[in-house]
């Protein structure tokens, strides 16, 4: 996780450069003057000019940009897409690679381990990111969070520049996950932990009742991109005891991508079994434990054109880390 966590570099997210916000005071909910900004990423669609309300009640209010009657939010995003060149990028590197390491792999490669057999991590171009200060990133992320504009209704994709900066919005598979509640657990904190100010990020408020939705939207979106690039991927597979299979099958069916799930027989609840079946996954109940299922899915993905969705694949961390950025935005 070293490279993923490196996005919280002091030059980008220090307390002085990245002021923290509480939702109640968030500009989305209470803003006399709204300023939206232009980003150099190809995904941005914002006009840098401020939008202000007239103090003269007789003057007409500025007209909000409305979606055309015959278009959906993807169509609208295409119409407003910026032609500016994307300046951000990411790649796979060996996990815990030293600063002098030159080994790397494109995110468009189907690879889960380095040539030496070690795990991979996603590394972003920090030099490009640091050219923009923390105030810029705060304004950008705050201007994108919680919108119905595609794909920014997602708590993950509203931070797209720090997740998969090069993916086309058309390739993103999202159910507008994230943006979950942060609540004050007053009694629990005082009674059981001796804490007066305990806050809990409720990641169970999600489409499949699991935080794994945050990672799976990233992984399945990248698979969707790979398929459009004609890479040899016919489906996505995982070993699971419940939550991973639910998240994988939900995003795969949304994108029309086949999914295959290996589950240990008699070791998961009916509630966990229902989701992958309802989402059209090919579900195999194997007379083994999770480790046995994991061994099988690794063999299958090594020999067949099935993409591995388990945590050996570091793409999922790119989505899951956005919960930390949400917490920064929610606290004042």
Tab-separated table of N, CA and C in Angstrom, residues 3-138:
chain	number	residue	atom	x	y	z
A	3	UNK	N	2.556	2.913	-2.216
A	3	UNK	CA	2.329	3.902	-3.267
A	3	UNK	C	0.943	4.492	-3.177
A	4	UNK	N	-0.052	3.641	-2.809
A	4	UNK	CA	-1.404	4.162	-2.683
A	4	UNK	C	-1.464	5.221	-1.607
A	5	UNK	N	-0.835	4.929	-0.449
A	5	UNK	CA	-0.849	5.874	0.645
A	5	UNK	C	-0.043	7.123	0.313
A	6	UNK	N	0.879	7.011	-0.635
A	6	UNK	CA	1.727	8.152	-0.945
A	6	UNK	C	0.930	9.301	-1.538
A	7	UNK	N	-0.312	9.069	-1.932
A	7	UNK	CA	-1.143	10.159	-2.424
A	7	UNK	C	-1.479	11.145	-1.319
A	8	UNK	N	-1.276	10.741	-0.075
A	8	UNK	CA	-1.497	11.665	1.025
A	8	UNK	C	-0.178	12.342	1.409
A	9	UNK	N	0.634	12.633	0.404
A	9	UNK	CA	1.886	13.358	0.579
A	9	UNK	C	1.596	14.724	1.193
A	10	UNK	N	2.480	15.191	2.039
A	10	UNK	CA	2.230	16.444	2.744
A	10	UNK	C	2.019	17.608	1.800
A	11	UNK	N	2.610	17.551	0.616
A	11	UNK	CA	2.444	18.665	-0.317
A	11	UNK	C	1.073	18.696	-0.947
A	12	UNK	N	0.346	17.560	-0.849
A	12	UNK	CA	-0.990	17.506	-1.449
A	12	UNK	C	-2.085	17.605	-0.414
A	13	UNK	N	-1.890	16.992	0.732
A	13	UNK	CA	-3.005	16.849	1.660
A	13	UNK	C	-2.644	17.248	3.075
A	14	UNK	N	-1.731	18.161	3.229
A	14	UNK	CA	-1.416	18.616	4.570
A	14	UNK	C	-2.573	19.407	5.121
A	15	UNK	N	-2.592	19.566	6.430
A	15	UNK	CA	-3.724	20.254	7.044
A	15	UNK	C	-3.834	21.678	6.543
A	16	UNK	N	-2.671	22.295	6.259
A	16	UNK	CA	-2.716	23.679	5.806
A	16	UNK	C	-3.186	23.792	4.370
A	17	UNK	N	-2.869	22.792	3.560
A	17	UNK	CA	-3.229	22.861	2.145
A	17	UNK	C	-4.535	22.169	1.819
A	18	UNK	N	-5.000	21.312	2.702
A	18	UNK	CA	-6.200	20.525	2.415
A	18	UNK	C	-7.186	20.728	3.553
A	19	UNK	N	-7.838	21.905	3.642
A	19	UNK	CA	-8.764	22.161	4.736
A	19	UNK	C	-9.844	21.095	4.770
A	20	UNK	N	-10.228	20.714	5.983
A	20	UNK	CA	-11.227	19.669	6.139
A	20	UNK	C	-12.602	20.292	6.233
A	21	UNK	N	-13.575	19.588	5.691
A	21	UNK	CA	-14.934	20.110	5.635
A	21	UNK	C	-15.896	19.168	6.320
A	22	UNK	N	-16.968	19.695	6.841
A	22	UNK	CA	-18.073	18.907	7.380
A	22	UNK	C	-19.208	19.005	6.377
A	23	UNK	N	-19.953	17.929	6.174
A	23	UNK	CA	-21.004	17.950	5.165
A	23	UNK	C	-22.012	19.073	5.403
A	24	UNK	N	-22.286	19.383	6.667
A	24	UNK	CA	-23.294	20.407	6.918
A	24	UNK	C	-22.845	21.768	6.406
A	25	UNK	N	-21.514	21.969	6.355
A	25	UNK	CA	-20.995	23.235	5.856
A	25	UNK	C	-20.426	23.113	4.457
A	26	UNK	N	-20.710	21.995	3.827
A	26	UNK	CA	-20.165	21.722	2.492
A	26	UNK	C	-20.752	22.697	1.492
A	27	UNK	N	-19.951	23.222	0.581
A	27	UNK	CA	-20.454	24.185	-0.410
A	27	UNK	C	-21.615	23.666	-1.221
A	28	UNK	N	-21.720	22.348	-1.345
A	28	UNK	CA	-22.832	21.797	-2.123
A	28	UNK	C	-24.168	22.149	-1.501
A	29	UNK	N	-24.177	22.216	-0.143
A	29	UNK	CA	-25.444	22.407	0.545
A	29	UNK	C	-25.701	23.867	0.916
A	30	UNK	N	-24.655	24.674	0.998
A	30	UNK	CA	-24.854	26.040	1.450
A	30	UNK	C	-23.798	26.925	0.797
A	31	UNK	N	-24.104	27.462	-0.362
A	31	UNK	CA	-23.111	28.274	-1.045
A	31	UNK	C	-23.774	29.476	-1.691
A	32	UNK	N	-23.555	30.669	-1.157
A	32	UNK	CA	-24.082	31.847	-1.820
A	32	UNK	C	-23.417	32.091	-3.165
A	33	UNK	N	-22.146	31.698	-3.263
A	33	UNK	CA	-21.409	31.840	-4.519
A	33	UNK	C	-20.735	30.521	-4.827
A	34	UNK	N	-20.990	29.994	-5.989
A	34	UNK	CA	-20.406	28.719	-6.377
A	34	UNK	C	-19.306	28.957	-7.394
A	35	UNK	N	-18.143	28.426	-7.140
A	35	UNK	CA	-17.045	28.521	-8.089
A	35	UNK	C	-16.636	27.124	-8.486
A	36	UNK	N	-16.657	26.856	-9.758
A	36	UNK	CA	-16.190	25.561	-10.246
A	36	UNK	C	-14.935	25.787	-11.051
A	37	UNK	N	-14.053	24.790	-11.087
A	37	UNK	CA	-12.733	25.001	-11.644
A	37	UNK	C	-12.451	24.046	-12.773
A	38	UNK	N	-11.477	24.399	-13.567
A	38	UNK	CA	-11.074	23.558	-14.691
A	38	UNK	C	-9.890	22.705	-14.285
A	39	UNK	N	-9.958	21.415	-14.611
A	39	UNK	CA	-8.868	20.491	-14.306
A	39	UNK	C	-8.173	20.110	-15.602
A	40	UNK	N	-6.865	19.831	-15.503
A	40	UNK	CA	-6.125	19.462	-16.702
A	40	UNK	C	-6.406	18.046	-17.145
A	41	UNK	N	-7.094	17.257	-16.285
A	41	UNK	CA	-7.407	15.885	-16.670
A	41	UNK	C	-8.472	15.887	-17.746
A	42	UNK	N	-8.408	14.873	-18.608
A	42	UNK	CA	-9.381	14.781	-19.697
A	42	UNK	C	-10.772	14.482	-19.190
A	43	UNK	N	-10.899	14.096	-17.910
A	43	UNK	CA	-12.219	13.765	-17.390
A	43	UNK	C	-12.981	14.990	-16.929
A	44	UNK	N	-12.307	16.134	-16.790
A	44	UNK	CA	-12.962	17.290	-16.216
A	44	UNK	C	-13.839	17.983	-17.237
A	45	UNK	N	-14.939	18.529	-16.728
A	45	UNK	CA	-15.885	19.173	-17.626
A	45	UNK	C	-16.318	20.516	-17.064
A	46	UNK	N	-15.456	21.173	-16.257
A	46	UNK	CA	-15.901	22.328	-15.522
A	46	UNK	C	-15.504	23.627	-16.191
A	47	UNK	N	-16.333	24.632	-16.002
A	47	UNK	CA	-16.095	25.968	-16.487
A	47	UNK	C	-15.441	26.755	-15.357
A	48	UNK	N	-14.264	27.367	-15.583
A	48	UNK	CA	-13.575	28.039	-14.491
A	48	UNK	C	-14.214	29.340	-14.044
A	49	UNK	N	-15.197	29.849	-14.768
A	49	UNK	CA	-15.794	31.119	-14.391
A	49	UNK	C	-16.751	30.950	-13.226
A	50	UNK	N	-16.780	31.908	-12.271
A	50	UNK	CA	-17.677	31.779	-11.125
A	50	UNK	C	-19.114	31.997	-11.522
A	51	UNK	N	-20.010	31.351	-10.785
A	51	UNK	CA	-21.439	31.504	-11.004
A	51	UNK	C	-21.980	32.227	-9.789
A	52	UNK	N	-22.524	33.417	-9.957
A	52	UNK	CA	-22.989	34.195	-8.817
A	52	UNK	C	-24.457	34.517	-8.966
A	53	UNK	N	-25.092	34.676	-7.826
A	53	UNK	CA	-26.505	35.049	-7.823
A	53	UNK	C	-26.625	36.561	-7.848
A	54	UNK	N	-27.584	37.079	-8.558
A	54	UNK	CA	-27.793	38.515	-8.632
A	54	UNK	C	-28.457	39.013	-7.365
A	55	UNK	N	-28.014	40.175	-6.857
A	55	UNK	CA	-28.638	40.755	-5.669
A	55	UNK	C	-29.920	41.479	-6.019
A	56	UNK	N	-30.168	41.714	-7.282
A	56	UNK	CA	-31.378	42.394	-7.725
A	56	UNK	C	-32.474	41.373	-7.950
A	57	UNK	N	-33.523	41.448	-7.131
A	57	UNK	CA	-34.599	40.467	-7.236
A	57	UNK	C	-35.334	40.547	-8.558
A	58	UNK	N	-35.239	41.691	-9.241
A	58	UNK	CA	-35.932	41.822	-10.519
A	58	UNK	C	-35.136	41.232	-11.669
A	59	UNK	N	-33.853	40.946	-11.406
A	59	UNK	CA	-33.024	40.381	-12.469
A	59	UNK	C	-33.226	38.879	-12.532
A	60	UNK	N	-33.259	38.328	-13.718
A	60	UNK	CA	-33.429	36.874	-13.815
A	60	UNK	C	-32.225	36.147	-13.247
A	61	UNK	N	-32.466	35.035	-12.557
A	61	UNK	CA	-31.371	34.228	-12.019
A	61	UNK	C	-30.670	33.515	-13.163
A	62	UNK	N	-29.373	33.273	-12.998
A	62	UNK	CA	-28.659	32.538	-14.051
A	62	UNK	C	-29.289	31.169	-14.267
A	63	UNK	N	-29.406	30.779	-15.496
A	63	UNK	CA	-30.017	29.501	-15.825
A	63	UNK	C	-29.024	28.373	-15.603
A	64	UNK	N	-29.453	27.356	-14.856
A	64	UNK	CA	-28.604	26.199	-14.633
A	64	UNK	C	-28.537	25.362	-15.908
A	65	UNK	N	-27.358	24.805	-16.170
A	65	UNK	CA	-27.233	23.932	-17.326
A	65	UNK	C	-28.104	22.705	-17.124
A	66	UNK	N	-29.034	22.486	-17.993
A	66	UNK	CA	-29.934	21.346	-17.880
A	66	UNK	C	-29.592	20.305	-18.923
A	67	UNK	N	-29.804	19.062	-18.555
A	67	UNK	CA	-29.581	17.975	-19.498
A	67	UNK	C	-30.679	17.997	-20.543
A	68	UNK	N	-30.298	17.691	-21.764
A	68	UNK	CA	-31.281	17.644	-22.839
A	68	UNK	C	-32.294	16.538	-22.562
A	69	UNK	N	-33.501	16.725	-23.053
A	69	UNK	CA	-34.584	15.799	-22.740
A	69	UNK	C	-34.322	14.387	-23.235
A	70	UNK	N	-33.574	14.263	-24.318
A	70	UNK	CA	-33.373	12.946	-24.921
A	70	UNK	C	-32.011	12.344	-24.580
A	71	UNK	N	-31.311	12.848	-23.530
A	71	UNK	CA	-30.010	12.294	-23.178
A	71	UNK	C	-29.965	11.873	-21.715
A	72	UNK	N	-29.136	10.878	-21.436
A	72	UNK	CA	-28.926	10.465	-20.058
A	72	UNK	C	-27.635	11.088	-19.544
A	73	UNK	N	-27.230	10.739	-18.320
A	73	UNK	CA	-26.071	11.417	-17.742
A	73	UNK	C	-24.764	11.047	-18.441
A	74	UNK	N	-24.676	9.843	-19.016
A	74	UNK	CA	-23.482	9.512	-19.813
A	74	UNK	C	-23.435	10.375	-21.071
A	75	UNK	N	-24.584	10.522	-21.736
A	75	UNK	CA	-24.637	11.361	-22.938
A	75	UNK	C	-24.232	12.792	-22.609
A	76	UNK	N	-24.734	13.290	-21.485
A	76	UNK	CA	-24.411	14.649	-21.076
A	76	UNK	C	-22.908	14.798	-20.833
A	77	UNK	N	-22.313	13.800	-20.178
A	77	UNK	CA	-20.871	13.849	-19.906
A	77	UNK	C	-20.067	13.859	-21.202
A	78	UNK	N	-20.515	13.082	-22.189
A	78	UNK	CA	-19.820	13.073	-23.478
A	78	UNK	C	-19.900	14.457	-24.145
A	79	UNK	N	-21.060	15.086	-24.047
A	79	UNK	CA	-21.257	16.375	-24.707
A	79	UNK	C	-20.374	17.462	-24.093
A	80	UNK	N	-20.134	17.361	-22.782
A	80	UNK	CA	-19.349	18.389	-22.099
A	80	UNK	C	-17.883	17.997	-21.920
A	81	UNK	N	-17.467	16.887	-22.516
A	81	UNK	CA	-16.120	16.389	-22.266
A	81	UNK	C	-15.065	17.378	-22.744
A	82	UNK	N	-14.059	17.558	-21.895
A	82	UNK	CA	-12.954	18.451	-22.233
A	82	UNK	C	-12.032	17.791	-23.251
A	83	UNK	N	-11.448	18.614	-24.096
A	83	UNK	CA	-10.476	18.102	-25.066
A	83	UNK	C	-9.042	18.312	-24.573
A	84	UNK	N	-8.898	18.835	-23.344
A	84	UNK	CA	-7.562	19.062	-22.792
A	84	UNK	C	-6.847	17.734	-22.593
A	85	UNK	N	-5.553	17.750	-22.790
A	85	UNK	CA	-4.751	16.541	-22.636
A	85	UNK	C	-4.644	16.150	-21.169
A	86	UNK	N	-4.849	14.871	-20.883
A	86	UNK	CA	-4.683	14.373	-19.528
A	86	UNK	C	-3.200	14.346	-19.170
A	87	UNK	N	-2.844	14.908	-18.021
A	87	UNK	CA	-1.436	14.972	-17.624
A	87	UNK	C	-1.104	14.022	-16.473
A	88	UNK	N	-2.081	13.233	-16.026
A	88	UNK	CA	-1.868	12.327	-14.904
A	88	UNK	C	-1.814	10.884	-15.396
A	89	UNK	N	-1.098	10.041	-14.670
A	89	UNK	CA	-0.965	8.651	-15.076
A	89	UNK	C	-0.693	7.781	-13.863
A	90	UNK	N	-0.828	6.473	-14.051
A	90	UNK	CA	-0.524	5.497	-13.005
A	90	UNK	C	-0.023	4.218	-13.666
A	91	UNK	N	0.672	3.414	-12.908
A	91	UNK	CA	1.230	2.162	-13.429
A	91	UNK	C	1.391	1.172	-12.281
A	92	UNK	N	1.607	-0.106	-12.636
A	92	UNK	CA	1.947	-1.111	-11.640
A	92	UNK	C	3.458	-1.075	-11.392
A	93	UNK	N	3.832	-1.205	-10.118
A	93	UNK	CA	5.242	-1.373	-9.758
A	93	UNK	C	5.324	-2.491	-8.722
A	94	UNK	N	6.472	-3.146	-8.580
A	94	UNK	CA	6.605	-4.156	-7.531
A	94	UNK	C	6.354	-3.552	-6.156
A	95	UNK	N	5.632	-4.268	-5.322
A	95	UNK	CA	5.303	-3.786	-3.985
A	95	UNK	C	6.582	-3.539	-3.183
A	96	UNK	N	6.615	-2.381	-2.515
A	96	UNK	CA	7.778	-1.984	-1.709
A	96	UNK	C	9.057	-1.855	-2.536
A	97	UNK	N	8.896	-1.527	-3.795
A	97	UNK	CA	10.078	-1.330	-4.648
A	97	UNK	C	10.861	-0.112	-4.167
A	98	UNK	N	12.167	-0.175	-4.241
A	98	UNK	CA	13.010	0.934	-3.828
A	98	UNK	C	12.925	2.095	-4.803
A	99	UNK	N	13.412	3.258	-4.391
A	99	UNK	CA	13.333	4.445	-5.264
A	99	UNK	C	14.117	4.303	-6.560
A	100	UNK	N	15.077	3.389	-6.580
A	100	UNK	CA	15.890	3.215	-7.781
A	100	UNK	C	15.331	2.153	-8.731
A	101	UNK	N	14.224	1.527	-8.337
A	101	UNK	CA	13.653	0.473	-9.172
A	101	UNK	C	13.075	1.061	-10.455
A	102	UNK	N	13.346	0.399	-11.563
A	102	UNK	CA	12.810	0.855	-12.854
A	102	UNK	C	11.772	-0.108	-13.410
A	103	UNK	N	11.427	-1.136	-12.647
A	103	UNK	CA	10.463	-2.123	-13.120
A	103	UNK	C	9.048	-1.568	-12.987
A	104	UNK	N	8.291	-1.677	-14.035
A	104	UNK	CA	6.899	-1.223	-13.995
A	104	UNK	C	6.108	-1.918	-15.091
A	105	UNK	N	4.780	-1.861	-14.973
A	105	UNK	CA	3.878	-2.498	-15.925
A	105	UNK	C	2.704	-1.550	-16.161
A	106	UNK	N	2.202	-1.547	-17.363
A	106	UNK	CA	1.036	-0.735	-17.681
A	106	UNK	C	-0.202	-1.307	-16.995
A	107	UNK	N	-1.116	-0.430	-16.587
A	107	UNK	CA	-2.382	-0.890	-16.025
A	107	UNK	C	-3.216	-1.627	-17.074
A	108	UNK	N	-2.872	-1.472	-18.330
A	108	UNK	CA	-3.585	-2.168	-19.402
A	108	UNK	C	-3.008	-3.554	-19.674
A	109	UNK	N	-1.981	-3.941	-18.918
A	109	UNK	CA	-1.484	-5.314	-18.983
A	109	UNK	C	-2.283	-6.199	-18.039
A	110	UNK	N	-2.419	-7.466	-18.391
A	110	UNK	CA	-3.068	-8.425	-17.498
A	110	UNK	C	-1.960	-9.095	-16.699
A	111	UNK	N	-1.689	-8.543	-15.534
A	111	UNK	CA	-0.572	-8.999	-14.719
A	111	UNK	C	-0.947	-8.826	-13.253
A	112	UNK	N	-0.611	-9.815	-12.437
A	112	UNK	CA	-0.951	-9.778	-11.015
A	112	UNK	C	0.279	-9.817	-10.123
A	113	UNK	N	1.403	-10.266	-10.654
A	113	UNK	CA	2.650	-10.336	-9.902
A	113	UNK	C	3.800	-9.818	-10.760
A	114	UNK	N	4.855	-9.397	-10.101
A	114	UNK	CA	6.042	-8.947	-10.827
A	114	UNK	C	6.765	-10.155	-11.421
A	115	UNK	N	7.733	-9.900	-12.265
A	115	UNK	CA	8.484	-10.987	-12.887
A	115	UNK	C	9.233	-11.827	-11.860
A	116	UNK	N	9.536	-11.232	-10.710
A	116	UNK	CA	10.216	-11.975	-9.650
A	116	UNK	C	9.225	-12.705	-8.733
A	117	UNK	N	7.923	-12.553	-9.005
A	117	UNK	CA	6.914	-13.272	-8.229
A	117	UNK	C	6.285	-12.492	-7.099
A	118	UNK	N	6.722	-11.251	-6.895
A	118	UNK	CA	6.175	-10.447	-5.806
A	118	UNK	C	4.870	-9.762	-6.169
A	119	UNK	N	4.208	-9.211	-5.161
A	119	UNK	CA	2.965	-8.481	-5.382
A	119	UNK	C	3.239	-7.163	-6.101
A	120	UNK	N	2.190	-6.618	-6.701
A	120	UNK	CA	2.278	-5.338	-7.388
A	120	UNK	C	1.487	-4.275	-6.644
A	121	UNK	N	1.855	-3.049	-6.862
A	121	UNK	CA	1.119	-1.914	-6.309
A	121	UNK	C	0.863	-0.928	-7.435
A	122	UNK	N	-0.140	-0.074	-7.254
A	122	UNK	CA	-0.415	0.980	-8.233
A	122	UNK	C	0.319	2.237	-7.786
A	123	UNK	N	1.142	2.770	-8.651
A	123	UNK	CA	1.913	3.974	-8.341
A	123	UNK	C	1.486	5.099	-9.272
A	124	UNK	N	1.149	6.242	-8.694
A	124	UNK	CA	0.739	7.411	-9.467
A	124	UNK	C	1.942	8.310	-9.751
A	125	UNK	N	1.817	9.114	-10.769
A	125	UNK	CA	2.861	10.067	-11.126
A	125	UNK	C	2.800	11.229	-10.138
A	126	UNK	N	3.555	11.116	-9.051
A	126	UNK	CA	3.487	12.116	-7.999
A	126	UNK	C	3.991	13.478	-8.446
A	127	UNK	N	4.960	13.489	-9.354
A	127	UNK	CA	5.482	14.777	-9.826
A	127	UNK	C	4.401	15.571	-10.538
A	128	UNK	N	3.586	14.887	-11.340
A	128	UNK	CA	2.492	15.581	-12.029
A	128	UNK	C	1.440	16.059	-11.035
A	129	UNK	N	1.133	15.238	-10.029
A	129	UNK	CA	0.123	15.611	-9.037
A	129	UNK	C	0.590	16.795	-8.194
A	130	UNK	N	1.874	16.835	-7.866
A	130	UNK	CA	2.387	17.899	-6.998
A	130	UNK	C	2.469	19.257	-7.689
A	131	UNK	N	2.282	19.290	-8.981
A	131	UNK	CA	2.272	20.575	-9.670
A	131	UNK	C	1.043	21.401	-9.292
A	132	UNK	N	0.048	20.742	-8.735
A	132	UNK	CA	-1.167	21.411	-8.275
A	132	UNK	C	-1.223	21.295	-6.760
A	133	UNK	N	-1.482	22.402	-6.062
A	133	UNK	CA	-1.389	22.390	-4.608
A	133	UNK	C	-2.639	21.800	-3.953
A	134	UNK	N	-2.565	21.667	-2.627
A	134	UNK	CA	-3.667	21.058	-1.888
A	134	UNK	C	-4.972	21.807	-2.024
A	135	UNK	N	-4.899	23.144	-2.114
A	135	UNK	CA	-6.127	23.936	-2.264
A	135	UNK	C	-6.838	23.604	-3.568
A	136	UNK	N	-6.042	23.383	-4.615
A	136	UNK	CA	-6.634	23.006	-5.910
A	136	UNK	C	-7.377	21.686	-5.793
A	137	UNK	N	-6.715	20.681	-5.192
A	137	UNK	CA	-7.354	19.362	-5.091
A	137	UNK	C	-8.578	19.409	-4.189
A	138	UNK	N	-8.515	20.193	-3.119
A	138	UNK	CA	-9.695	20.308	-2.257
A	138	UNK	C	-10.870	20.879	-3.038
